[in-house]
Tab-separated table of C-alpha atoms in Angstrom:
chain	number	residue	atom	x	y	z
A	4	UNK	CA	-42.741	-46.320	-70.244
A	5	UNK	CA	-43.614	-45.519	-73.653
A	6	UNK	CA	-41.029	-44.477	-76.007
A	7	UNK	CA	-40.936	-43.002	-79.500
A	8	UNK	CA	-37.793	-44.140	-81.553
A	9	UNK	CA	-37.047	-41.501	-84.591
A	10	UNK	CA	-34.086	-42.656	-86.338
A	11	UNK	CA	-33.597	-43.271	-89.947
A	12	UNK	CA	-31.145	-45.960	-89.858
A	13	UNK	CA	-33.209	-49.130	-90.486
A	14	UNK	CA	-30.777	-51.405	-88.664
A	15	UNK	CA	-30.365	-49.070	-85.766
A	16	UNK	CA	-33.963	-48.150	-85.193
A	17	UNK	CA	-35.188	-51.666	-85.414
A	18	UNK	CA	-32.398	-52.708	-82.983
A	19	UNK	CA	-33.384	-49.964	-80.432
A	20	UNK	CA	-36.863	-50.469	-80.585
A	21	UNK	CA	-36.563	-54.234	-80.156
A	22	UNK	CA	-34.009	-53.906	-77.365
A	23	UNK	CA	-36.349	-51.776	-75.404
A	24	UNK	CA	-39.375	-53.908	-75.865
A	25	UNK	CA	-37.422	-56.772	-74.586
A	26	UNK	CA	-36.319	-54.682	-71.704
A	27	UNK	CA	-40.088	-54.231	-70.692
A	28	UNK	CA	-40.817	-50.891	-72.604
A	29	UNK	CA	-43.599	-49.909	-75.077
A	30	UNK	CA	-41.231	-48.689	-77.956
A	31	UNK	CA	-42.517	-47.263	-81.299
A	32	UNK	CA	-39.875	-46.366	-84.277
A	33	UNK	CA	-40.460	-43.947	-87.064
A	34	UNK	CA	-37.851	-42.913	-89.655
A	35	UNK	CA	-38.938	-39.210	-90.210
A	36	UNK	CA	-39.478	-36.190	-88.118
A	37	UNK	CA	-42.977	-35.313	-90.132
A	38	UNK	CA	-44.350	-38.701	-89.102
A	39	UNK	CA	-43.121	-37.916	-85.621
A	40	UNK	CA	-44.750	-34.655	-85.275
A	41	UNK	CA	-48.099	-35.943	-86.085
A	42	UNK	CA	-47.555	-38.882	-83.835
A	43	UNK	CA	-46.542	-36.591	-81.019
A	44	UNK	CA	-49.592	-34.387	-81.585
A	45	UNK	CA	-52.112	-37.228	-81.102
A	46	UNK	CA	-50.667	-39.733	-78.952
A	47	UNK	CA	-48.796	-39.920	-75.580
A	48	UNK	CA	-45.178	-40.615	-75.077
A	49	UNK	CA	-43.250	-40.368	-72.026
A	50	UNK	CA	-40.036	-39.970	-73.856
A	51	UNK	CA	-38.310	-39.386	-77.641
A	52	UNK	CA	-35.167	-40.703	-78.711
A	53	UNK	CA	-34.373	-38.500	-81.695
A	54	UNK	CA	-31.847	-38.637	-84.403
A	55	UNK	CA	-30.414	-35.578	-85.880
A	56	UNK	CA	-29.725	-36.413	-89.281
A	57	UNK	CA	-33.303	-37.316	-90.705
A	58	UNK	CA	-34.197	-36.851	-94.175
A	59	UNK	CA	-36.339	-33.872	-94.955
A	60	UNK	CA	-37.207	-32.117	-91.802
A	61	UNK	CA	-34.068	-32.602	-89.357
A	62	UNK	CA	-33.987	-33.703	-85.707
A	63	UNK	CA	-33.197	-30.278	-84.466
A	64	UNK	CA	-36.238	-28.601	-86.384
A	65	UNK	CA	-38.432	-31.147	-85.081
A	66	UNK	CA	-37.147	-30.511	-81.466
A	67	UNK	CA	-37.709	-26.605	-82.044
A	68	UNK	CA	-41.130	-27.143	-83.286
A	69	UNK	CA	-42.224	-29.046	-80.449
A	70	UNK	CA	-40.831	-26.708	-77.748
A	71	UNK	CA	-42.253	-23.965	-79.492
A	72	UNK	CA	-45.550	-25.724	-79.290
A	73	UNK	CA	-45.039	-25.867	-75.549
A	74	UNK	CA	-44.397	-29.661	-75.688
A	75	UNK	CA	-42.232	-30.662	-72.921
A	76	UNK	CA	-41.655	-34.262	-73.636
A	77	UNK	CA	-38.164	-35.532	-72.342
A	78	UNK	CA	-36.090	-35.758	-75.509
A	79	UNK	CA	-32.910	-37.464	-75.640
A	80	UNK	CA	-30.696	-36.852	-78.883
A	81	UNK	CA	-28.988	-39.806	-80.221
A	82	UNK	CA	-26.290	-38.935	-82.983
A	83	UNK	CA	-23.153	-39.710	-84.489
A	84	UNK	CA	-22.181	-35.807	-84.597
A	85	UNK	CA	-19.478	-35.471	-81.917
A	86	UNK	CA	-18.635	-31.749	-82.539
A	87	UNK	CA	-19.151	-29.747	-79.249
A	88	UNK	CA	-21.092	-27.145	-81.348
A	89	UNK	CA	-23.668	-29.914	-82.420
A	90	UNK	CA	-23.904	-30.739	-78.756
A	91	UNK	CA	-24.712	-27.462	-77.702
A	92	UNK	CA	-27.104	-26.580	-80.664
A	93	UNK	CA	-29.047	-29.801	-79.469
A	94	UNK	CA	-28.920	-28.797	-75.883
A	95	UNK	CA	-30.073	-25.354	-76.759
A	96	UNK	CA	-33.014	-26.309	-78.853
A	97	UNK	CA	-34.535	-27.787	-75.722
A	98	UNK	CA	-33.093	-31.447	-75.426
A	99	UNK	CA	-32.816	-33.062	-71.937
A	100	UNK	CA	-29.862	-34.949	-73.120
A	101	UNK	CA	-27.308	-36.332	-75.549
A	102	UNK	CA	-25.726	-39.424	-76.469
A	103	UNK	CA	-23.268	-40.434	-79.078
A	104	UNK	CA	-23.184	-43.099	-81.292
A	105	UNK	CA	-22.250	-45.839	-80.856
A	106	UNK	CA	-23.818	-46.637	-77.231
A	107	UNK	CA	-24.557	-49.076	-74.616
A	108	UNK	CA	-28.096	-50.049	-74.285
A	109	UNK	CA	-27.865	-49.948	-70.306
A	110	UNK	CA	-26.709	-46.266	-70.496
A	111	UNK	CA	-29.419	-45.606	-73.174
A	112	UNK	CA	-31.981	-46.895	-70.704
A	113	UNK	CA	-30.504	-45.155	-67.655
A	114	UNK	CA	-30.328	-41.878	-69.397
A	115	UNK	CA	-33.964	-42.354	-70.325
A	116	UNK	CA	-35.164	-43.063	-66.884
A	117	UNK	CA	-33.297	-40.167	-65.396
A	118	UNK	CA	-34.686	-37.386	-68.005
A	119	UNK	CA	-38.116	-39.335	-67.422
A	120	UNK	CA	-37.814	-38.943	-63.540
A	121	UNK	CA	-36.725	-35.201	-63.859
A	122	UNK	CA	-40.043	-34.446	-65.916
A	123	UNK	CA	-42.144	-36.192	-63.469
A	124	UNK	CA	-40.870	-34.305	-60.445
A	125	UNK	CA	-38.634	-36.676	-58.674
A	126	UNK	CA	-34.813	-37.451	-59.170
A	127	UNK	CA	-34.254	-40.787	-56.961
A	128	UNK	CA	-34.746	-44.084	-58.460
A	129	UNK	CA	-37.216	-44.896	-55.562
A	130	UNK	CA	-40.423	-43.406	-55.566
A	131	UNK	CA	-42.355	-43.519	-52.082
A	132	UNK	CA	-46.125	-43.089	-51.687
A	133	UNK	CA	-46.840	-44.303	-48.409
A	134	UNK	CA	-46.570	-48.018	-47.666
A	135	UNK	CA	-45.677	-48.226	-51.461
A	136	UNK	CA	-42.193	-48.165	-52.624
A	137	UNK	CA	-41.299	-48.437	-56.286
A	138	UNK	CA	-37.971	-49.008	-57.767
A	139	UNK	CA	-37.930	-47.562	-61.354
A	140	UNK	CA	-34.287	-48.782	-62.009
A	141	UNK	CA	-34.949	-52.533	-60.694
A	142	UNK	CA	-38.714	-52.404	-61.909
A	143	UNK	CA	-39.719	-53.914	-58.727
A	144	UNK	CA	-42.275	-52.647	-55.947
A	145	UNK	CA	-42.450	-53.251	-52.350
A	146	UNK	CA	-45.743	-52.873	-50.278
A	147	UNK	CA	-45.520	-52.440	-46.505
A	148	UNK	CA	-41.847	-53.824	-46.600
A	149	UNK	CA	-42.787	-56.805	-48.603
A	150	UNK	CA	-41.660	-57.585	-52.283
A	151	UNK	CA	-44.679	-57.493	-54.723
A	152	UNK	CA	-44.146	-59.844	-57.670
A	153	UNK	CA	-45.304	-57.933	-60.735
A	154	UNK	CA	-45.651	-58.732	-64.524
A	155	UNK	CA	-44.017	-56.290	-66.856
A	156	UNK	CA	-47.376	-54.531	-67.832
A	157	UNK	CA	-48.550	-54.502	-64.248
A	158	UNK	CA	-45.248	-52.494	-63.078
A	159	UNK	CA	-45.851	-50.365	-65.954
A	160	UNK	CA	-49.338	-49.572	-64.981
A	161	UNK	CA	-48.352	-48.986	-61.410
A	162	UNK	CA	-45.619	-46.651	-62.435
A	163	UNK	CA	-47.688	-44.597	-64.617
A	164	UNK	CA	-50.571	-44.184	-61.975
A	165	UNK	CA	-47.892	-43.263	-59.221
A	166	UNK	CA	-46.150	-40.783	-61.481
A	167	UNK	CA	-49.567	-39.018	-61.802
A	168	UNK	CA	-50.948	-39.554	-58.453
A	169	UNK	CA	-53.729	-37.558	-57.495
A	170	UNK	CA	-54.865	-37.368	-61.228
A	171	UNK	CA	-57.494	-39.256	-63.460
A	172	UNK	CA	-56.197	-40.952	-66.340
A	173	UNK	CA	-58.228	-42.195	-68.940
A	174	UNK	CA	-58.409	-45.578	-70.352
A	175	UNK	CA	-56.866	-44.635	-73.593
A	176	UNK	CA	-53.992	-42.686	-71.740
A	177	UNK	CA	-53.129	-45.940	-69.511
A	178	UNK	CA	-53.404	-48.362	-72.793
A	179	UNK	CA	-50.746	-45.946	-74.538
A	180	UNK	CA	-48.460	-46.156	-71.468
A	181	UNK	CA	-48.350	-50.093	-71.969
A	182	UNK	CA	-48.718	-51.001	-75.508
A	183	UNK	CA	-46.881	-49.995	-78.913
A	184	UNK	CA	-48.268	-49.971	-82.255
A	185	UNK	CA	-47.430	-53.871	-82.936
A	186	UNK	CA	-49.246	-54.838	-79.760
A	187	UNK	CA	-52.817	-56.512	-80.029
A	188	UNK	CA	-54.738	-55.224	-77.029
A	189	UNK	CA	-57.818	-57.009	-75.855
A	190	UNK	CA	-60.775	-54.990	-74.970
A	191	UNK	CA	-60.359	-55.978	-71.167
A	192	UNK	CA	-56.589	-56.079	-70.944
A	193	UNK	CA	-56.412	-53.116	-68.846
A	194	UNK	CA	-59.136	-54.246	-66.381
A	195	UNK	CA	-57.172	-57.526	-65.972
A	196	UNK	CA	-54.123	-55.573	-64.930
A	197	UNK	CA	-56.161	-53.224	-62.522
A	198	UNK	CA	-57.721	-56.185	-61.060
A	199	UNK	CA	-54.223	-58.007	-60.548
A	200	UNK	CA	-52.896	-54.774	-58.867
A	201	UNK	CA	-55.671	-54.539	-56.563
A	202	UNK	CA	-55.493	-58.044	-55.470
A	203	UNK	CA	-51.732	-57.809	-54.820
A	204	UNK	CA	-51.735	-54.442	-53.106
A	205	UNK	CA	-55.228	-54.088	-51.743
A	206	UNK	CA	-58.454	-53.071	-53.349
A	207	UNK	CA	-57.880	-49.264	-52.582
A	208	UNK	CA	-54.689	-48.953	-54.526
A	209	UNK	CA	-56.392	-48.112	-57.954
A	210	UNK	CA	-59.600	-45.994	-57.636
A	211	UNK	CA	-62.367	-45.987	-60.600
A	212	UNK	CA	-63.597	-42.831	-61.518
A	213	UNK	CA	-66.809	-44.033	-63.246
A	214	UNK	CA	-67.050	-42.667	-66.753
A	215	UNK	CA	-63.555	-40.930	-66.670
A	216	UNK	CA	-60.777	-43.426	-65.741
A	217	UNK	CA	-58.644	-44.600	-63.104
A	218	UNK	CA	-56.323	-42.802	-60.399
A	219	UNK	CA	-54.136	-43.591	-57.509
A	220	UNK	CA	-55.211	-41.271	-54.662
A	221	UNK	CA	-52.259	-39.331	-52.569
A	222	UNK	CA	-51.077	-41.025	-49.425
A	223	UNK	CA	-52.801	-39.579	-46.428
A	224	UNK	CA	-50.538	-36.998	-44.510
């Protein structure tokens, strides 16, 4: 999951980003809404962690701009403002969830998973596609009843393809789902991960659409 953290508190922003990265997510961090708005316009993210009290353009203004532009990205507001009016304002502006500081990292990740699942059209932590079962909470997969050992990025790639089953995803879109700004990406990294998935789950699990990208076909009815 590719996550953008927008938080002007350097200690907190760095801490959240590092913790999410250690937990297996691709997380990037910005300290102001203007830079965040630009990044959200040119790159793909799966969800946004948004502080309200940002310098310059505040978090609510950024959220309203996103929703006005038709951007349905799942947004979790993270703030120290505990007044009920602030919570209502955030939800009315288009936020998907609200978490008060201080918070527990496990709860933050659970809430991110929940709003991301809803945005993808499913609510259960188990994603079933034919003989393939993906547990988004445990970050594990089973194929024909057998547990499949996957690396962090192999699982992330499999989940991205499964959540977009039947759709062709470009190379850049898949790379964005796996790597943050600080990661060095070798030219053949994506192909290596896809090769490993095919080796572990069968050659047909990921289909190459020449000149376009990769996709996972819908299971036969």
